[in-house]
Amino acid sequence: MDLRRIDLNLLVVLEAVVSETSVSRAARRLHLSQSALSHSLARLREAFGDPILVRHGRAMEATPRALAALPEVRSLLVQVGRLFAHGGRFDPATVDRHIHIGASDHAAATVLPRLLERMREQAPNIRLRVHHAGRVDAPAMLRSGELDLALGVFNHLTADLGTLPLHDDPYLCAVDARTGPRRPMTRTDYLQCEHVNVLVQGDTLGVIDEALARQGLTRRIVLTVAHFGTALALLRGTPLVYTGPASLLRAAGAVAGLKVFEPPLQLPPFPTQLAWSRRTDNDEALQWMRSVLAGGGAAQPAVSPSSGQSRM
């Protein structure tokens, strides 16, 4: 291929169109008219030999080939930007792009605050998009380029994905202080109580039930939800028990009228890990993001001992 005939600005169009899956949104992002963007997209389709976007029902979707190219295109744009800025040295202040992160509501709330603070200080033109994703769908989304980074529990990943532990959180239990179980809870009580469970995707066992299964134990799960905040809200006025990360329950206990206590059986900690596609190892913007996330740890709300935690 004769590179002299390729307009490298089309890479910018490709990244925007595939990320936004919308010509109008991509045009707004690039500060172009929709007709100008459509003209560039037509040239891109001809050069790329692929439709890039196709209609699926009432929505537009990126083609598999366009999705597969997205991580490399983003990396190329970063390298070109670095080449023409600050003598080739990476400077997060010069990065102007969207970063797509997959996370649960809890992972986003505990890990991202310090990242946002560093972005305001050092990388004001980076924009985050947080997608609700967990260990079932996040790996495929990382491979396809839909996600740049993912936060969650990733214990069994293939070699094409990298992982980094961020922090471990002990488990606590929570019940409604008025309607939940009142007497000290034994292991038998715990297993027989009605539980609300959180699975970011609903077709796998979570960390708790995997640990119980290894001991030959099961608990009575009567309600499964996809969001941690929903689980807390649904405890009110019920006898349900919720077992979740301590950082979440310590902060929520006093505010939500919950009784928070240590579980009456041994459970492994709740891990939060960072995952990414190895194809982006050399993407300096993502290297910077990974470094910040690894060094920042979790945002732990300051909560007094009177927040309701007890031994039940």
Short mmCIF file of C-alpha atoms in Angstrom, two decimals:
data_model
loop_
_atom_site.label_atom_id
_atom_site.label_comp_id
_atom_site.label_asym_id
_atom_site.label_seq_id
_atom_site.Cartn_x
_atom_site.Cartn_y
_atom_site.Cartn_z
CA MET A 1 0.00 0.00 0.00
CA ASP A 2 1.24 3.49 -0.91
CA LEU A 3 1.04 5.45 2.36
CA ARG A 4 1.33 8.71 0.42
CA ARG A 5 -2.25 8.13 -0.70
CA ILE A 6 -3.55 7.63 2.87
CA ASP A 7 -4.78 10.64 4.85
CA LEU A 8 -3.72 9.88 8.43
CA ASN A 9 -6.54 12.15 9.66
CA LEU A 10 -8.81 9.24 8.76
CA LEU A 11 -7.42 7.41 11.80
CA VAL A 12 -8.87 10.16 13.97
CA VAL A 13 -12.22 9.68 12.24
CA LEU A 14 -12.01 5.91 12.66
CA GLU A 15 -11.34 6.18 16.40
CA ALA A 16 -14.19 8.63 16.93
CA VAL A 17 -16.77 6.81 14.80
CA VAL A 18 -16.06 3.37 16.28
CA SER A 19 -15.98 4.73 19.85
CA GLU A 20 -19.22 6.66 19.46
CA THR A 21 -21.01 4.23 17.09
CA SER A 22 -22.74 7.33 15.75
CA VAL A 23 -21.84 9.71 12.93
CA SER A 24 -23.56 12.66 14.63
CA ARG A 25 -21.85 12.10 17.99
CA ALA A 26 -18.48 11.59 16.31
CA ALA A 27 -18.98 14.82 14.36
CA ARG A 28 -19.73 16.76 17.55
CA ARG A 29 -16.69 15.25 19.25
CA LEU A 30 -14.40 16.24 16.36
CA HIS A 31 -16.07 19.68 15.93
CA LEU A 32 -17.05 18.86 12.35
CA SER A 33 -20.33 19.19 10.51
CA GLN A 34 -22.20 15.93 10.04
CA SER A 35 -21.83 16.20 6.27
CA ALA A 36 -18.04 16.65 6.58
CA LEU A 37 -17.82 13.65 8.87
CA SER A 38 -19.95 11.57 6.50
CA HIS A 39 -17.62 12.50 3.63
CA SER A 40 -14.58 11.45 5.69
CA LEU A 41 -16.32 8.21 6.66
CA ALA A 42 -16.93 7.40 3.00
CA ARG A 43 -13.21 7.91 2.25
CA LEU A 44 -12.33 5.81 5.30
CA ARG A 45 -14.59 2.96 4.15
CA GLU A 46 -12.92 2.96 0.76
CA ALA A 47 -9.40 3.01 2.21
CA PHE A 48 -10.19 0.44 4.90
CA GLY A 49 -12.21 -1.86 2.67
CA ASP A 50 -14.85 -2.19 5.37
CA PRO A 51 -18.17 -0.46 6.12
CA ILE A 52 -16.90 0.49 9.65
CA LEU A 53 -20.48 1.07 10.91
CA VAL A 54 -23.53 -1.03 10.05
CA ARG A 55 -27.14 -0.73 11.11
CA HIS A 56 -28.43 -3.33 13.57
CA GLY A 57 -32.12 -2.77 14.19
CA ARG A 58 -32.54 0.88 15.14
CA ALA A 59 -28.92 1.34 16.25
CA MET A 60 -25.54 1.49 14.54
CA GLU A 61 -22.79 -0.99 15.42
CA ALA A 62 -19.10 -1.10 14.61
CA THR A 63 -18.04 -4.01 12.42
CA PRO A 64 -15.83 -6.74 13.91
CA ARG A 65 -12.88 -5.56 11.81
CA ALA A 66 -13.27 -1.96 12.99
CA LEU A 67 -13.51 -3.07 16.62
CA ALA A 68 -10.41 -5.24 16.24
CA ALA A 69 -8.46 -2.29 14.82
CA LEU A 70 -9.53 0.17 17.52
CA PRO A 71 -6.79 -0.56 20.13
CA GLU A 72 -4.03 -0.26 17.52
CA VAL A 73 -5.53 2.94 16.12
CA ARG A 74 -5.68 4.49 19.58
CA SER A 75 -2.08 3.49 20.23
CA LEU A 76 -0.95 4.95 16.89
CA LEU A 77 -2.71 8.25 17.61
CA VAL A 78 -1.02 8.48 21.00
CA GLN A 79 2.40 7.81 19.46
CA VAL A 80 1.88 10.38 16.70
CA GLY A 81 0.75 12.95 19.26
CA ARG A 82 3.82 12.27 21.37
CA LEU A 83 6.10 12.55 18.35
CA PHE A 84 5.03 16.13 17.70
CA ALA A 85 4.80 17.27 21.34
CA HIS A 86 7.51 17.96 23.91
CA GLY A 87 10.36 16.38 21.96
CA GLY A 88 8.78 12.92 22.00
CA ARG A 89 8.42 12.75 25.80
CA PHE A 90 5.04 11.59 27.09
CA ASP A 91 3.09 14.32 28.86
CA PRO A 92 -0.40 13.43 30.18
CA ALA A 93 -1.39 17.10 29.82
CA THR A 94 -1.24 16.71 26.02
CA VAL A 95 -3.56 13.68 25.86
CA ASP A 96 -6.99 14.47 24.44
CA ARG A 97 -9.09 11.29 24.24
CA HIS A 98 -11.80 9.16 25.80
CA ILE A 99 -10.76 6.28 28.04
CA HIS A 100 -13.32 3.49 28.41
CA ILE A 101 -13.33 1.68 31.77
CA GLY A 102 -15.48 -1.30 32.71
CA ALA A 103 -16.46 -1.52 36.38
CA SER A 104 -19.23 -2.22 38.85
CA ASP A 105 -20.75 0.70 40.72
CA HIS A 106 -18.72 -0.24 43.82
CA ALA A 107 -15.39 -0.55 41.98
CA ALA A 108 -15.96 2.78 40.25
CA ALA A 109 -16.85 4.51 43.54
CA THR A 110 -13.83 3.17 45.43
CA VAL A 111 -11.09 3.26 42.79
CA LEU A 112 -11.87 6.18 40.49
CA PRO A 113 -12.00 9.21 42.86
CA ARG A 114 -8.23 9.50 43.17
CA LEU A 115 -7.81 8.90 39.45
CA LEU A 116 -10.20 11.75 38.74
CA GLU A 117 -8.20 13.99 41.08
CA ARG A 118 -4.95 13.19 39.25
CA MET A 119 -6.65 13.73 35.90
CA ARG A 120 -7.80 17.19 36.96
CA GLU A 121 -4.25 18.03 38.04
CA GLN A 122 -2.23 16.42 35.25
CA ALA A 123 -4.46 15.27 32.36
CA PRO A 124 -7.42 17.65 32.09
CA ASN A 125 -8.30 16.61 28.52
CA ILE A 126 -8.79 12.91 29.26
CA ARG A 127 -12.47 12.00 29.49
CA LEU A 128 -13.64 8.80 31.16
CA ARG A 129 -16.57 6.64 30.12
CA VAL A 130 -17.46 4.03 32.72
CA HIS A 131 -19.36 0.98 31.46
CA HIS A 132 -21.12 -1.49 33.73
CA ALA A 133 -19.06 -4.64 33.18
CA GLY A 134 -17.80 -7.57 35.21
CA ARG A 135 -15.62 -10.62 34.94
CA VAL A 136 -17.90 -12.38 32.44
CA ASP A 137 -18.07 -9.75 29.70
CA ALA A 138 -15.12 -7.44 30.49
CA PRO A 139 -12.41 -9.76 29.04
CA ALA A 140 -14.11 -9.91 25.64
CA MET A 141 -14.70 -6.14 25.72
CA LEU A 142 -11.00 -5.57 26.43
CA ARG A 143 -10.01 -7.84 23.54
CA SER A 144 -12.37 -6.07 21.13
CA GLY A 145 -11.26 -2.58 22.16
CA GLU A 146 -14.65 -1.60 23.57
CA LEU A 147 -12.86 -1.17 26.91
CA ASP A 148 -9.39 0.19 27.57
CA LEU A 149 -9.28 -0.92 31.21
CA ALA A 150 -11.49 -2.94 33.53
CA LEU A 151 -11.90 -3.07 37.31
CA GLY A 152 -13.21 -6.18 39.01
CA VAL A 153 -12.43 -9.75 40.02
CA PHE A 154 -10.35 -11.41 37.29
CA ASN A 155 -8.87 -14.64 38.63
CA HIS A 156 -8.70 -16.74 35.47
CA LEU A 157 -7.59 -14.69 32.47
CA THR A 158 -5.70 -15.81 29.37
CA ALA A 159 -2.19 -14.57 28.58
CA ASP A 160 -3.42 -11.89 26.17
CA LEU A 161 -4.82 -9.91 29.12
CA GLY A 162 -2.78 -8.33 31.88
CA THR A 163 -3.90 -7.97 35.49
CA LEU A 164 -2.72 -6.00 38.48
CA PRO A 165 -4.08 -6.34 42.05
CA LEU A 166 -5.29 -3.05 43.49
CA HIS A 167 -6.62 -3.96 46.94
CA ASP A 168 -8.40 -6.60 48.99
CA ASP A 169 -11.45 -5.76 51.07
CA PRO A 170 -12.73 -7.93 53.95
CA TYR A 171 -16.38 -8.93 53.89
CA LEU A 172 -18.99 -7.64 56.30
CA CYS A 173 -22.70 -8.42 56.62
CA ALA A 174 -25.54 -5.92 56.75
CA VAL A 175 -29.21 -6.18 57.72
CA ASP A 176 -31.97 -3.66 58.28
CA ALA A 177 -31.56 -2.52 61.90
CA ARG A 178 -35.33 -2.74 62.49
CA THR A 179 -36.47 -5.78 60.51
CA GLY A 180 -33.34 -7.89 60.09
CA PRO A 181 -32.22 -10.75 62.35
CA ARG A 182 -31.65 -9.52 65.90
CA ARG A 183 -29.88 -12.25 67.84
CA PRO A 184 -26.17 -13.08 67.35
CA MET A 185 -25.85 -15.04 64.13
CA THR A 186 -24.26 -18.49 63.98
CA ARG A 187 -22.93 -20.13 60.84
CA THR A 188 -26.11 -22.23 60.62
CA ASP A 189 -28.24 -19.08 60.99
CA TYR A 190 -26.26 -17.39 58.23
CA LEU A 191 -26.72 -20.25 55.78
CA GLN A 192 -30.45 -20.52 56.51
CA CYS A 193 -31.20 -16.78 56.31
CA GLU A 194 -32.52 -15.21 53.14
CA HIS A 195 -29.75 -13.41 51.27
CA VAL A 196 -29.51 -10.72 48.64
CA ASN A 197 -26.56 -11.26 46.32
CA VAL A 198 -24.74 -9.02 43.84
CA LEU A 199 -23.54 -10.43 40.51
CA VAL A 200 -22.49 -7.85 37.96
CA GLN A 201 -23.38 -10.57 35.47
CA GLY A 202 -25.96 -13.03 36.71
CA ASP A 203 -24.73 -16.31 35.23
CA THR A 204 -21.78 -17.10 37.54
CA LEU A 205 -21.19 -17.71 41.21
CA GLY A 206 -19.65 -14.84 43.10
CA VAL A 207 -16.58 -14.96 45.33
CA ILE A 208 -18.65 -15.79 48.44
CA ASP A 209 -20.59 -18.70 46.97
CA GLU A 210 -17.50 -20.12 45.28
CA ALA A 211 -15.82 -20.13 48.73
CA LEU A 212 -18.86 -21.75 50.33
CA ALA A 213 -19.05 -24.37 47.58
CA ARG A 214 -15.44 -25.36 48.26
CA GLN A 215 -16.54 -26.09 51.84
CA GLY A 216 -19.59 -28.03 50.68
CA LEU A 217 -21.92 -25.25 51.87
CA THR A 218 -24.67 -23.20 50.25
CA ARG A 219 -26.76 -20.24 51.40
CA ARG A 220 -30.33 -19.25 50.55
CA ILE A 221 -30.15 -16.56 47.91
CA VAL A 222 -33.63 -15.19 47.26
CA LEU A 223 -32.64 -12.04 45.35
CA THR A 224 -29.78 -11.35 42.92
CA VAL A 225 -29.11 -7.85 41.60
CA ALA A 226 -26.45 -6.35 39.34
CA HIS A 227 -25.54 -3.29 41.43
CA PHE A 228 -24.14 -2.97 44.94
CA GLY A 229 -26.17 0.14 45.69
CA THR A 230 -29.37 -1.67 44.74
CA ALA A 231 -28.61 -4.47 47.21
CA LEU A 232 -28.28 -1.96 50.05
CA ALA A 233 -31.48 -0.16 49.11
CA LEU A 234 -33.47 -3.41 49.03
CA LEU A 235 -32.52 -4.38 52.59
CA ARG A 236 -34.86 -1.78 54.02
CA GLY A 237 -37.92 -3.27 55.66
CA THR A 238 -36.86 -6.87 54.96
CA PRO A 239 -35.17 -9.74 56.86
CA LEU A 240 -32.60 -10.08 54.07
CA VAL A 241 -28.87 -10.37 54.75
CA TYR A 242 -26.33 -8.78 52.45
CA THR A 243 -22.64 -9.76 52.56
CA GLY A 244 -20.43 -7.24 50.81
CA PRO A 245 -17.12 -5.37 50.84
CA ALA A 246 -16.32 -3.62 54.11
CA SER A 247 -15.50 -0.30 52.44
CA LEU A 248 -19.06 -0.18 51.11
CA LEU A 249 -20.87 -1.32 54.25
CA ARG A 250 -18.91 0.77 56.75
CA ALA A 251 -19.79 3.90 54.82
CA ALA A 252 -23.43 2.96 54.23
CA GLY A 253 -24.32 1.42 57.59
CA ALA A 254 -25.15 4.50 59.63
CA VAL A 255 -26.62 6.44 56.70
CA ALA A 256 -28.98 3.67 55.58
CA GLY A 257 -30.09 2.50 59.03
CA LEU A 258 -28.29 -0.82 58.72
CA LYS A 259 -26.72 -3.08 61.31
CA VAL A 260 -23.26 -4.06 60.09
CA PHE A 261 -21.39 -7.04 61.56
CA GLU A 262 -18.68 -9.56 60.81
CA PRO A 263 -19.80 -12.74 59.05
CA PRO A 264 -20.04 -15.79 61.34
CA LEU A 265 -17.82 -17.87 59.05
CA GLN A 266 -14.49 -17.38 57.36
CA LEU A 267 -14.58 -15.87 53.90
CA PRO A 268 -11.75 -14.85 51.56
CA PRO A 269 -11.33 -11.10 50.99
CA PHE A 270 -13.13 -9.29 48.20
CA PRO A 271 -10.44 -8.46 45.61
CA THR A 272 -10.36 -5.57 43.16
CA GLN A 273 -8.06 -5.98 40.19
CA LEU A 274 -7.17 -3.96 37.13
CA ALA A 275 -7.22 -5.70 33.74
CA TRP A 276 -6.21 -4.61 30.24
CA SER A 277 -5.40 -6.03 26.82
CA ARG A 278 -1.70 -6.74 26.27
CA ARG A 279 -2.10 -5.12 22.86
CA THR A 280 -2.18 -1.79 24.69
CA ASP A 281 0.98 -2.40 26.76
CA ASN A 282 2.81 0.33 24.82
CA ASP A 283 -0.04 2.85 24.89
CA GLU A 284 1.57 5.52 27.07
CA ALA A 285 -1.70 7.15 28.08
CA LEU A 286 -2.97 3.81 29.37
CA GLN A 287 0.41 3.14 30.99
CA TRP A 288 -0.04 6.40 32.88
CA MET A 289 -3.60 5.45 33.86
CA ARG A 290 -2.49 2.04 35.10
CA SER A 291 0.29 3.61 37.12
CA VAL A 292 -2.10 6.05 38.77
CA LEU A 293 -4.64 3.32 39.54
CA ALA A 294 -1.98 1.00 40.96
CA GLY A 295 -0.52 3.71 43.15
CA GLY A 296 -3.75 5.33 44.27
CA GLY A 297 -5.41 2.32 45.93
CA ALA A 298 -9.03 2.51 46.99
CA ALA A 299 -10.77 5.56 48.33
CA GLN A 300 -11.68 4.58 51.86
CA PRO A 301 -14.35 6.85 53.38
CA ALA A 302 -13.57 8.02 56.88
CA VAL A 303 -16.22 6.43 59.11
CA SER A 304 -16.35 6.54 62.88
CA PRO A 305 -16.67 3.38 64.99
CA SER A 306 -20.26 4.35 65.73
CA SER A 307 -21.30 3.57 62.14
CA GLY A 308 -23.15 0.46 63.21
CA GLN A 309 -20.53 -2.27 62.78
CA SER A 310 -20.72 -4.92 65.47
CA ARG A 311 -20.27 -8.58 66.16
CA MET A 312 -23.67 -10.22 65.80
#
